[in-house]
Coordinates of C-alpha atoms and ligand atoms in Angstrom, one line a residue:
M1 CA 100.8 77.4 100.7
R2 CA 103.2 75.0 102.4
E3 CA 105.7 76.7 104.6
N4 CA 109.1 77.0 103.1
E5 CA 111.1 76.8 106.3
M6 CA 113.9 79.1 105.2
V7 CA 114.6 81.2 102.1
Q8 CA 117.7 80.2 100.3
T9 CA 120.0 83.1 99.9
P10 CA 121.2 84.1 102.4
S11 CA 119.5 81.7 104.8
N12 CA 118.6 83.8 107.8
P13 CA 120.4 87.0 107.0
D14 CA 121.1 89.6 109.7
V15 CA 118.3 91.8 108.7
V16 CA 114.9 91.6 107.0
V17 CA 113.9 94.8 105.3
V18 CA 110.2 95.2 104.5
G19 CA 109.6 97.3 101.3
A20 CA 111.7 98.2 98.3
G21 CA 110.8 101.9 97.8
F22 CA 113.4 104.6 98.2
A23 CA 113.8 103.6 101.9
G24 CA 114.2 99.9 101.4
L25 CA 116.6 100.4 98.5
Y26 CA 119.0 102.7 100.3
M27 CA 118.7 100.5 103.4
L28 CA 119.9 97.4 101.4
H29 CA 122.7 99.4 99.9
R30 CA 124.0 100.7 103.3
L31 CA 123.6 97.3 105.0
R32 CA 125.6 95.6 102.3
D33 CA 128.4 98.3 102.6
A34 CA 128.5 97.8 106.4
G35 CA 128.9 94.1 106.0
F36 CA 125.5 92.9 107.1
T37 CA 123.5 90.3 105.2
A38 CA 120.0 91.4 104.3
M39 CA 116.9 90.3 102.5
A40 CA 114.1 92.7 101.4
F41 CA 110.6 91.6 100.8
E42 CA 108.4 93.6 98.5
R43 CA 104.7 93.1 97.6
A44 CA 105.1 94.7 94.2
T45 CA 106.6 93.1 91.1
G46 CA 109.3 95.9 91.1
V47 CA 111.1 98.6 93.1
G48 CA 110.0 102.2 93.6
G49 CA 107.2 101.9 96.2
T50 CA 105.0 105.0 95.9
W51 CA 106.2 105.4 92.3
Y52 CA 105.4 101.8 91.4
W53 CA 101.9 102.0 92.8
N54 CA 100.7 105.6 92.1
R55 CA 100.6 105.5 88.2
Y56 CA 97.5 107.6 87.9
P57 CA 97.5 110.3 85.2
G58 CA 99.3 113.4 86.3
A59 CA 101.2 111.8 89.2
R60 CA 104.4 113.7 89.9
C61 CA 106.5 115.0 92.8
D62 CA 106.0 118.4 94.4
V63 CA 109.5 118.7 95.7
E64 CA 111.7 119.8 92.8
S65 CA 113.4 116.8 91.1
M66 CA 116.9 118.2 91.7
Q67 CA 116.1 117.7 95.4
Y68 CA 113.7 114.8 95.3
S69 CA 116.4 112.3 94.6
Y70 CA 119.2 110.5 96.6
G71 CA 122.0 112.7 97.8
F72 CA 124.3 110.0 99.1
D73 CA 126.4 109.4 96.0
E74 CA 128.1 112.2 94.2
A75 CA 128.7 110.3 91.0
M76 CA 125.1 109.2 90.8
Q77 CA 123.6 112.6 91.4
Q78 CA 125.9 114.1 88.8
E79 CA 125.0 111.4 86.2
W80 CA 121.2 111.3 86.5
H81 CA 119.4 113.9 84.4
W82 CA 115.8 115.0 85.2
S83 CA 113.8 116.1 82.2
E84 CA 111.4 118.3 84.2
R85 CA 111.4 120.7 87.1
F86 CA 108.9 118.4 88.8
A87 CA 109.4 114.9 87.4
G88 CA 106.4 112.7 86.6
Q89 CA 105.8 109.3 88.0
P90 CA 107.2 107.3 85.0
E91 CA 110.5 109.2 85.3
I92 CA 110.8 108.8 89.1
L93 CA 110.1 105.1 88.7
R94 CA 112.8 104.8 86.0
Y95 CA 115.1 106.5 88.5
A96 CA 114.3 104.0 91.2
N97 CA 115.0 101.2 88.8
W98 CA 118.3 102.8 87.6
V99 CA 119.4 103.0 91.2
A100 CA 118.5 99.4 91.9
D101 CA 120.4 98.2 88.9
R102 CA 123.4 100.4 89.4
L103 CA 123.8 99.3 93.0
D104 CA 122.9 95.7 92.1
L105 CA 120.2 95.6 94.7
R106 CA 117.7 93.2 93.1
R107 CA 119.5 90.0 94.1
D108 CA 118.6 90.7 97.7
I109 CA 114.9 91.6 97.0
R110 CA 112.1 89.0 96.9
F111 CA 109.3 90.6 94.8
E112 CA 105.6 89.7 94.9
T113 CA 106.1 88.7 98.5
S114 CA 104.3 90.3 101.4
V115 CA 105.5 90.1 105.0
T116 CA 102.5 88.8 106.9
S117 CA 103.8 88.6 110.5
A118 CA 106.8 89.2 112.7
E119 CA 107.2 87.8 116.2
W120 CA 109.9 88.7 118.7
D121 CA 111.6 85.7 120.4
E122 CA 112.9 87.1 123.7
A123 CA 115.1 84.1 124.6
A124 CA 116.9 84.1 121.3
C125 CA 116.8 87.9 120.7
L126 CA 115.6 87.2 117.2
W127 CA 112.6 88.2 115.0
T128 CA 110.7 85.4 113.3
V129 CA 109.4 86.9 110.1
R130 CA 106.8 85.1 107.8
T131 CA 105.7 85.9 104.3
D132 CA 102.6 85.0 102.2
R133 CA 104.9 82.7 100.2
G134 CA 105.5 80.6 103.2
D135 CA 109.0 81.9 104.0
K136 CA 110.1 81.9 107.6
L137 CA 113.2 83.7 108.6
R138 CA 114.9 84.2 112.0
V139 CA 116.8 87.5 112.0
R140 CA 118.4 89.8 114.5
Y141 CA 116.9 93.0 113.0
L142 CA 113.7 93.9 111.4
V143 CA 113.5 97.1 109.4
M144 CA 110.1 98.5 108.4
A145 CA 110.6 100.4 105.1
T146 CA 106.9 100.0 104.5
G147 CA 106.1 103.6 103.6
C148 CA 104.0 106.3 105.2
L149 CA 101.6 106.4 102.2
S150 CA 101.4 102.8 101.0
A151 CA 98.2 101.5 102.5
A152 CA 95.6 102.7 100.0
R153 CA 92.2 103.2 101.5
L154 CA 88.8 102.9 99.9
P155 CA 86.2 105.1 101.6
E156 CA 83.4 103.7 103.8
I157 CA 80.8 104.1 101.1
E158 CA 78.2 101.4 100.7
G159 CA 77.9 99.5 97.4
I160 CA 81.4 100.0 96.0
A161 CA 81.4 96.4 94.9
D162 CA 78.1 96.8 93.1
F163 CA 79.4 99.1 90.5
R164 CA 79.1 97.7 87.0
G165 CA 81.8 99.9 85.4
N166 CA 85.6 100.1 86.1
T167 CA 86.8 101.0 89.6
Y168 CA 90.3 102.5 90.2
H169 CA 92.2 103.7 93.3
T170 CA 94.9 106.3 92.5
G171 CA 97.3 104.5 94.9
Q172 CA 96.8 101.1 93.1
W173 CA 96.7 102.2 89.5
P174 CA 96.9 99.5 86.8
H175 CA 100.1 99.1 84.9
E176 CA 98.5 99.1 81.4
P177 CA 97.4 102.5 80.1
V178 CA 93.8 103.4 81.0
D179 CA 91.9 105.1 78.3
F180 CA 88.9 107.3 79.4
T181 CA 88.1 108.5 75.9
G182 CA 84.4 108.9 75.5
Q183 CA 83.7 107.8 79.1
R184 CA 81.7 109.4 81.9
V185 CA 84.2 109.4 84.7
A186 CA 83.8 110.1 88.5
V187 CA 86.6 111.2 90.7
I188 CA 85.9 110.9 94.4
G189 CA 88.4 112.9 96.5
T190 CA 90.2 116.2 96.1
G191 CA 93.4 115.7 97.9
S192 CA 96.8 115.9 96.2
S193 CA 96.1 112.8 94.1
G194 CA 92.7 113.9 92.9
I195 CA 94.0 117.4 92.2
Q196 CA 96.8 116.0 90.0
A197 CA 94.6 113.5 88.2
I198 CA 91.6 115.7 87.5
P199 CA 93.0 118.1 84.9
V200 CA 94.6 115.2 82.9
I201 CA 91.5 113.0 83.0
A202 CA 89.3 116.0 82.1
E203 CA 91.2 116.3 78.8
Q204 CA 90.3 112.7 77.8
A205 CA 86.9 111.9 79.3
A206 CA 83.7 112.8 77.6
Q207 CA 82.4 113.9 81.0
L208 CA 84.1 114.2 84.4
T209 CA 82.3 114.6 87.6
V210 CA 84.3 115.6 90.7
F211 CA 82.9 114.6 94.0
Q212 CA 84.3 117.0 96.6
R213 CA 83.8 116.7 100.3
T214 CA 86.4 119.2 101.5
P215 CA 88.0 121.7 99.1
N216 CA 91.8 121.9 99.3
F217 CA 94.4 124.6 98.8
S218 CA 96.5 124.1 95.7
I219 CA 99.4 126.0 94.3
P220 CA 100.3 125.8 90.6
T221 CA 103.6 124.1 89.9
H222 CA 104.2 125.9 86.6
N223 CA 106.1 122.7 85.8
Q224 CA 108.5 123.0 82.8
P225 CA 111.2 121.1 81.1
M226 CA 114.4 121.2 83.1
D227 CA 116.3 124.4 82.6
T228 CA 119.9 123.4 81.8
E229 CA 121.4 126.4 83.6
Y230 CA 119.4 125.6 86.7
E231 CA 120.5 121.9 86.6
N232 CA 124.1 123.0 86.1
L233 CA 123.9 125.4 89.0
W234 CA 122.8 122.6 91.2
K235 CA 125.4 120.2 89.9
S236 CA 128.2 122.7 90.3
D237 CA 127.8 122.3 94.1
Y238 CA 125.4 119.4 94.5
S239 CA 126.9 118.1 97.8
G240 CA 127.1 121.6 99.3
R241 CA 123.4 122.2 98.4
R242 CA 122.3 118.8 99.8
E243 CA 124.1 119.7 103.0
R244 CA 122.4 123.0 103.3
A245 CA 119.0 121.3 102.6
R246 CA 119.7 118.9 105.5
G247 CA 119.9 121.9 107.7
M248 CA 116.5 123.3 106.7
R249 CA 113.3 122.6 108.6
T250 CA 111.8 120.7 105.8
G251 CA 114.9 119.2 104.3
I252 CA 114.2 121.3 101.2
L253 CA 116.5 124.1 100.1
H254 CA 113.8 126.8 99.8
D255 CA 113.9 130.5 99.4
L256 CA 113.0 131.3 103.1
N257 CA 111.8 134.6 104.4
D258 CA 112.6 135.5 107.9
K259 CA 109.8 138.0 108.2
G260 CA 106.4 137.4 109.6
A261 CA 103.4 138.0 107.3
L262 CA 102.0 140.8 109.6
E263 CA 105.3 142.5 110.0
V264 CA 105.1 143.9 106.4
E265 CA 102.7 146.2 104.7
E266 CA 99.9 144.7 102.7
A267 CA 101.5 145.7 99.4
E268 CA 104.7 143.9 100.2
R269 CA 102.8 140.9 101.5
R270 CA 100.8 140.6 98.3
A271 CA 103.9 141.0 96.2
E272 CA 105.6 138.2 98.0
Y273 CA 102.7 135.9 97.6
E274 CA 102.4 136.9 93.9
R275 CA 106.0 136.2 93.3
R276 CA 105.8 132.8 94.8
W277 CA 102.5 131.9 93.1
E278 CA 104.2 132.8 89.8
R279 CA 107.3 130.8 90.6
G280 CA 105.0 127.9 91.5
G281 CA 105.3 125.0 94.0
T282 CA 105.0 124.5 97.7
A283 CA 107.6 127.1 98.6
F284 CA 104.5 129.3 98.8
M285 CA 104.1 128.1 102.3
V286 CA 107.5 129.6 103.4
A287 CA 106.6 133.0 102.0
F288 CA 106.6 134.2 105.6
N289 CA 108.0 132.6 108.7
D290 CA 104.8 132.4 110.7
L291 CA 102.2 131.0 108.3
V292 CA 101.8 127.7 110.2
T293 CA 102.0 129.2 113.6
N294 CA 100.0 132.4 113.5
A295 CA 96.3 132.2 112.5
A296 CA 96.1 135.8 111.4
A297 CA 99.2 135.5 109.3
N298 CA 97.9 132.2 107.9
D299 CA 94.6 134.0 106.9
T300 CA 96.5 136.4 104.7
A301 CA 97.9 133.5 102.7
A302 CA 94.6 131.6 102.6
E303 CA 92.8 134.7 101.4
F304 CA 95.3 135.3 98.7
V305 CA 94.8 131.7 97.4
R306 CA 91.0 132.0 97.7
A307 CA 91.2 135.2 95.6
K308 CA 93.2 133.4 93.0
I309 CA 90.6 130.7 92.8
S310 CA 87.8 133.2 92.3
A311 CA 89.8 135.0 89.6
T312 CA 90.5 131.6 87.8
V313 CA 87.1 129.9 88.0
R314 CA 84.6 131.7 85.8
D315 CA 81.4 130.5 87.6
P316 CA 81.3 132.4 90.9
Q317 CA 79.3 129.7 92.6
L318 CA 81.7 127.0 91.6
A319 CA 84.6 129.2 92.7
E320 CA 83.0 129.6 96.1
L321 CA 82.6 125.8 96.4
L322 CA 86.2 125.2 95.5
A323 CA 87.5 127.8 98.0
P324 CA 88.7 126.1 101.2
K325 CA 87.5 127.7 104.4
D326 CA 87.5 124.9 107.0
H327 CA 91.2 124.7 107.7
P328 CA 94.2 127.0 107.8
I329 CA 96.2 126.8 104.6
G330 CA 99.0 124.3 104.8
T331 CA 97.6 122.3 107.8
K332 CA 96.4 119.7 105.4
R333 CA 99.2 118.8 103.0
I334 CA 99.3 121.7 100.5
C335 CA 98.6 120.5 97.0
A336 CA 100.5 121.3 93.9
D337 CA 98.7 121.2 90.5
S338 CA 98.9 121.7 86.8
G339 CA 95.8 123.6 85.8
Y340 CA 93.4 122.3 88.6
Y341 CA 91.2 125.3 89.1
E342 CA 91.2 126.1 85.3
T343 CA 89.8 122.6 84.7
F344 CA 86.5 123.7 86.2
N345 CA 86.0 126.1 83.3
R346 CA 85.7 123.2 80.9
P347 CA 82.2 122.4 79.7
N348 CA 82.8 118.6 80.3
V349 CA 83.6 119.0 84.0
A350 CA 81.1 119.2 86.9
L351 CA 81.5 119.4 90.6
V352 CA 79.3 117.7 93.2
D353 CA 79.5 119.3 96.6
L354 CA 79.2 116.4 99.0
R355 CA 78.7 118.7 102.0
A356 CA 75.4 119.7 100.5
T357 CA 74.5 116.3 99.0
P358 CA 76.5 113.4 100.4
I359 CA 76.9 110.1 98.6
Q360 CA 74.2 107.7 99.6
R361 CA 75.7 104.7 98.0
I362 CA 77.4 103.4 94.8
V363 CA 74.9 101.6 92.6
P364 CA 75.6 99.5 89.5
E365 CA 75.1 102.5 87.2
G366 CA 77.1 105.1 89.2
V367 CA 76.9 107.3 92.2
L368 CA 73.6 107.8 94.1
L369 CA 73.4 111.0 96.1
S370 CA 71.4 111.6 99.3
D371 CA 68.8 113.6 97.4
E372 CA 68.2 110.4 95.2
T373 CA 69.9 112.0 92.2
L374 CA 71.9 109.4 90.2
R375 CA 75.1 110.4 88.6
P376 CA 75.6 107.7 86.0
V377 CA 79.2 107.0 85.1
D378 CA 81.4 104.4 83.3
S379 CA 84.4 104.6 85.6
I380 CA 84.9 105.6 89.2
I381 CA 88.3 106.7 90.5
Y382 CA 88.8 106.7 94.2
A383 CA 91.4 109.4 95.1
T384 CA 90.6 108.8 98.7
G385 CA 94.1 108.5 100.1
F386 CA 95.8 106.2 102.6
D387 CA 95.8 104.8 106.1
A388 CA 98.8 107.0 106.5
M389 CA 101.9 106.5 108.6
T390 CA 100.6 103.5 110.6
G391 CA 98.5 101.5 108.1
A392 CA 101.3 99.4 106.6
L393 CA 102.8 98.7 110.0
T394 CA 99.6 97.7 111.7
A395 CA 98.7 95.5 108.7
I396 CA 101.8 93.4 109.6
N397 CA 101.0 93.8 113.2
P398 CA 104.3 92.6 114.6
R399 CA 104.2 91.0 118.1
G400 CA 106.8 92.3 120.4
V401 CA 107.9 91.4 124.0
G402 CA 105.3 89.1 125.6
G403 CA 103.6 88.6 122.3
L404 CA 101.9 92.0 122.4
P405 CA 100.6 93.1 119.0
L406 CA 101.5 96.6 117.7
T407 CA 97.8 97.4 117.2
E408 CA 97.3 97.0 121.0
V409 CA 100.4 99.0 121.9
W410 CA 99.4 101.8 119.6
A411 CA 95.6 101.6 120.4
E412 CA 95.6 105.3 121.4
G413 CA 97.9 106.4 118.6
P414 CA 101.4 105.5 117.6
K415 CA 104.1 106.0 120.2
T416 CA 107.8 105.9 119.3
Y417 CA 111.1 107.2 120.5
L418 CA 112.5 109.4 117.8
G419 CA 110.1 107.9 115.3
L420 CA 112.6 105.0 114.9
C421 CA 111.7 102.5 117.6
T422 CA 108.8 101.7 119.9
V423 CA 108.9 100.3 123.4
G424 CA 108.3 96.6 123.5
F425 CA 109.6 96.0 120.0
P426 CA 113.4 95.4 120.4
N427 CA 115.6 95.5 117.3
M428 CA 112.7 96.8 115.1
F429 CA 113.4 100.0 113.3
I430 CA 110.9 102.1 111.4
I431 CA 112.0 104.3 108.6
T432 CA 110.3 107.7 108.6
G433 CA 107.9 106.4 111.3
P434 CA 105.4 108.4 113.3
G435 CA 107.2 110.7 115.6
S436 CA 109.8 111.6 113.0
P437 CA 109.6 114.6 110.5
S438 CA 108.9 112.2 107.5
V439 CA 105.9 113.4 105.6
L440 CA 106.4 117.0 106.5
T441 CA 109.7 117.0 104.7
N442 CA 111.5 116.0 101.5
M443 CA 111.1 112.4 102.2
I444 CA 114.3 111.3 100.6
V445 CA 116.3 113.5 102.9
S446 CA 114.5 112.0 105.9
I447 CA 114.9 108.4 104.5
E448 CA 118.6 108.9 104.1
Q449 CA 119.0 110.2 107.6
H450 CA 117.0 107.4 109.1
V451 CA 118.8 104.7 107.2
D452 CA 122.3 106.1 108.0
W453 CA 121.3 106.3 111.7
I454 CA 119.9 102.8 111.8
V455 CA 122.9 101.2 110.0
D456 CA 125.3 103.1 112.2
C457 CA 123.4 101.9 115.3
M458 CA 123.6 98.2 114.1
A459 CA 127.3 98.6 113.4
W460 CA 127.8 100.1 116.9
M461 CA 125.9 97.2 118.4
R462 CA 128.0 94.7 116.5
R463 CA 131.2 96.4 117.7
H464 CA 130.1 96.5 121.3
G465 CA 128.6 93.1 121.4
A466 CA 125.1 94.3 121.9
V467 CA 122.3 91.9 120.8
R468 CA 119.2 93.8 121.8
L469 CA 118.2 97.4 121.7
E470 CA 114.9 98.7 122.8
A471 CA 113.5 102.2 123.3
E472 CA 113.2 103.2 127.0
A473 CA 109.7 104.0 128.2
T474 CA 110.7 107.3 129.8
A475 CA 112.6 108.4 126.7
Q476 CA 109.6 107.5 124.6
E477 CA 107.2 109.4 126.8
R478 CA 109.4 112.4 126.8
W479 CA 109.7 112.3 123.0
M480 CA 106.0 112.0 122.5
E481 CA 105.4 114.9 125.0
H482 CA 107.9 117.0 123.0
N483 CA 106.1 116.0 119.8
N484 CA 102.7 117.0 121.1
E485 CA 104.1 120.2 122.5
V486 CA 105.7 121.4 119.2
A487 CA 102.6 120.4 117.3
R488 CA 100.4 122.4 119.7
R489 CA 102.5 125.5 118.9
T490 CA 101.3 125.3 115.3
L491 CA 98.0 125.4 113.5
Y492 CA 98.2 121.9 112.2
P493 CA 96.0 120.2 114.9
R494 CA 93.1 122.5 113.7
A495 CA 92.7 120.5 110.5
G496 CA 91.0 117.1 110.2
S497 CA 93.9 115.8 108.2
W498 CA 95.5 112.4 107.6
Y499 CA 98.4 113.8 109.7
M500 CA 95.9 113.6 112.6
G501 CA 94.5 110.2 111.5
A502 CA 91.2 112.0 110.8
N503 CA 90.6 110.3 107.5
V504 CA 90.2 106.8 108.9
Q505 CA 87.2 106.1 111.0
G506 CA 88.1 105.1 114.5
K507 CA 91.7 106.0 114.2
P508 CA 93.0 108.0 117.2
R509 CA 93.4 111.7 116.6
V510 CA 97.0 112.5 117.3
F511 CA 99.4 114.6 115.3
M512 CA 101.7 111.8 114.0
P513 CA 104.7 113.4 112.3
Y514 CA 107.3 115.4 114.3
I515 CA 107.1 119.0 113.4
G516 CA 110.2 120.3 115.1
G517 CA 112.1 120.3 111.8
V518 CA 114.7 118.1 110.1
A519 CA 117.7 119.8 111.6
A520 CA 116.5 119.7 115.2
Y521 CA 115.4 116.2 114.7
R522 CA 118.8 115.1 113.3
Q523 CA 120.5 116.7 116.3
A524 CA 118.3 114.7 118.7
C525 CA 119.1 111.4 116.8
D526 CA 122.8 112.2 116.7
N527 CA 122.9 113.2 120.3
A528 CA 121.4 109.8 121.3
A529 CA 123.9 108.0 119.2
K530 CA 126.9 110.0 120.5
D531 CA 125.8 109.3 124.0
S532 CA 126.1 105.5 123.4
Y533 CA 122.4 105.3 122.4
S534 CA 120.9 107.1 125.4
G535 CA 117.2 106.6 125.6
F536 CA 117.6 103.0 124.6
L537 CA 118.1 99.9 126.7
L538 CA 120.9 97.7 125.5
Q539 CA 121.7 94.1 126.2
M540 CA 125.3 93.0 125.8
D541 CA 126.4 89.6 124.8
R542 CA 130.1 89.6 124.4
A543 CA 130.0 86.1 123.0
A544 CA 127.8 87.2 120.2
A545 CA 130.1 90.0 119.2
Q546 CA 131.8 89.5 115.8
Ligands
FAD601 P1 107.1 103.5 99.8 O1 107.6 104.2 98.5 O2 105.7 103.7 100.1 O3 107.5 102.0 99.7 C1 107.1 101.1 100.7 C2 107.0 99.7 100.0 O4 106.8 98.8 101.0 C3 105.9 99.6 99.0 O5 106.4 99.3 97.7 C4 105.0 98.5 99.5 O6 104.5 97.7 98.5 C5 106.0 97.8 100.4 N1 105.3 97.1 101.5 C6 104.5 97.6 102.5 N2 104.1 96.6 103.3 C7 104.6 95.5 102.9 C8 104.6 94.2 103.3 N3 103.9 93.8 104.4 N4 105.2 93.2 102.7 C9 106.0 93.5 101.6 N5 106.1 94.8 101.1 C10 105.4 95.8 101.7 N6 107.3 112.8 99.1 C11 108.1 113.8 98.9 O7 109.0 114.1 99.7 N7 108.0 114.6 97.8 C12 107.1 114.3 96.9 O8 107.0 115.1 95.9 C13 106.2 113.3 97.1 N8 105.2 113.0 96.2 C14 104.4 111.9 96.5 C15 103.4 111.6 95.5 C16 102.5 110.6 95.8 C17 101.4 110.3 94.7 C18 102.5 109.9 97.0 C19 101.5 108.8 97.3 C20 103.5 110.2 97.9 C21 104.5 111.2 97.6 N9 105.5 111.4 98.5 C22 106.4 112.5 98.3 C23 105.7 110.6 99.7 C24 106.5 109.3 99.2 O9 105.7 108.2 99.7 C25 107.9 109.3 99.7 O10 108.6 110.4 99.1 C26 108.7 108.0 99.3 O11 108.6 107.6 98.0 C27 108.5 107.0 100.3 O12 109.4 105.9 100.1 P2 109.4 104.7 101.1 O13 110.3 103.7 100.6 O14 109.5 105.1 102.5 O15 107.9 104.1 101.0
N01_602 O1 94.8 111.5 99.8 P1 94.2 112.6 100.8 P2 95.7 111.7 98.5 N1 83.7 110.5 100.6 O2 93.9 111.8 102.0 C1 88.4 112.4 100.1 C2 100.9 112.5 99.0 N2 100.7 112.9 97.6 O3 96.0 110.4 97.9 O4 89.2 115.9 103.0 C3 84.1 111.5 99.8 O5 95.0 113.8 100.9 C4 88.9 113.3 101.1 O6 88.0 114.3 101.6 P3 88.1 114.9 103.1 C5 100.7 113.8 99.9 O7 101.4 113.7 101.0 C6 101.5 113.8 97.1 O8 95.2 112.8 97.6 O9 88.4 113.8 104.0 N3 85.4 111.9 99.8 C7 90.1 114.0 100.3 O10 89.6 115.0 99.5 C8 99.2 113.7 100.1 O11 98.7 114.5 101.2 C9 101.4 114.2 95.8 O12 86.8 115.5 103.3 C10 86.3 111.2 100.6 C11 90.5 112.8 99.5 O13 89.5 111.8 99.4 C12 99.1 112.2 100.4 O14 99.9 111.6 99.4 C13 100.4 113.6 95.0 C14 85.9 110.1 101.3 C15 91.8 112.1 100.0 O15 92.8 113.0 100.1 C16 97.7 111.7 100.2 O16 97.1 112.3 99.1 C17 99.6 112.7 95.6 C18 84.5 109.8 101.3 N4 84.0 108.8 102.0 C19 99.8 112.3 96.9 N5 87.0 109.6 101.9 C20 102.2 115.3 95.3 O17 101.7 116.2 94.6 C21 88.0 110.4 101.6 N6 87.6 111.4 100.7 C22 103.6 115.3 95.6

């Protein structure tokens, strides 16, 4: 495509935002309010990010809808009504569209346009950003709202392209309804996406074969229509509740327990797990205050869930295969399901244990296992996840000071100061980047905090005539050391999870999100800002001040 030197409106805005999910949308809104001109580029045809792409059957949030929504506007949060305790993907996508319309955001978003490169021009203190439509923009600030779970990943299995039937990835699901009626369907992968999709697909397909490499822990959601009383309770003090949520470790207002699992008698412990299992949802993991820090405490929760699996799945051999034993519960993202384990009691559902018989290759007729058994299928669904946290950033591979590409700078794993900025990439901000709490939290709470901080920072720079801001190497080093140290205090590094980069061959194994909690993290960000952006190098240019 011929290069279109400048996009038209506004020509060379102050800021380019990449992505129009919840992060990009709120970013555009705040930038506009603060008097900055901005243009967002979005690969999709519409807004919503995660909820635009992940249209697989059963997709829904696992943070309660009353909390998994923006909290920045009282009128909006009062007006929107969620129909279920945990909303499904279509409803969350409707919500994202409603927000975009209500705030009139679309006029600053270029859809069906991917940002393909970004280069820092040190002399001019500007980013040159290019898209696959030939746009070239020169902007002061680059904001990566590219998403932590937006780079869908097909597994390294030979022969994927040889398959004669239909192939799907949960993270790139078609827009038109997919009908599996009468089909033999394979689902490869049993993470959160597979676990949500499997029960729904099992109801439609003639035969469903689940290919499981690692069993995962899943807690039932017991999803239900929104209880009006519960909704009203939230809305009677929405802003107060949001504020309290911001002070929680995960950004979620949970029913916390300040006791350790081993401080109580067995009967009390079981009763607590039972109560949370019955209530449903991921609050199971805060049943006691030491489940992710103390292996013996964690074992009690893991054992409880394993017992639930064996009580649910009628075939004892199958129950055994579905029971996770290779990682502490919660150290891989805990799953939330609607009838997952029950699905394995259906006559049309089979499990293939890939630990015993790995996939040899995909062949035109289906899945060929290492023992030469062929599982013939009509459709294959890859529920194989994402190149998480870094994949969408390294795909753009911005070039910073001296033309250094991000892939080189992050060759041993992502390094950031506060998860927001990285040394060598001035005026580039990452929303919910590695080194921030992001994926360990209610992401919308984390997104709002990042966006607010970034826009406040840009406004401060404008007021003080600063044209360049870059993370300081020592501040970044200290932050990364602190990150590693808090991660080491937990059981998380014991799991081969995507948090650790373990799901992508050759990706460095480092614990990417910051596990010190949303409240402590917010404090660190606020302290840096209050201290005139300590930990950042600033370059002043009085003439450029507005
Ligand atoms: P995204 O929603 O991923 O949006 C990023 C956008 O950037 C995408 O639309 C992408 O197309 C675009 N983009 C990326 N690169 C480029 C490029 N180079 N050029 C142009 N556009 C680009 N979090 C929770 O807190 N609670 C939940 O219950 C929850 N459920 C989830 C369920 C699923 C199935 C998945 C996959 C994730 C879930 N998450 C959940 C995490 C979820 O990703 C976040 O909550 C949130 O939606 C992220 O918003 P975002 O705007 O940061 O990123
Ligand atoms: O991806 P995953 P996901 N052969 O990486 C398997 C969010 N989310 O899309 O564990 C065979 O978790 C892999 O096996 P193993 C949430 O944050 C939330 O499910 O590597 N199998 C694993 O079972 C979540 O954590 C919700 O051994 C292969 C699966 O594929 C994140 O998104 C819903 C394989 C991938 O699991 C990602 O979830 C959905 C291979 N070669 C998503 N390669 C909610 O409920 C991979 N696998 C809110």
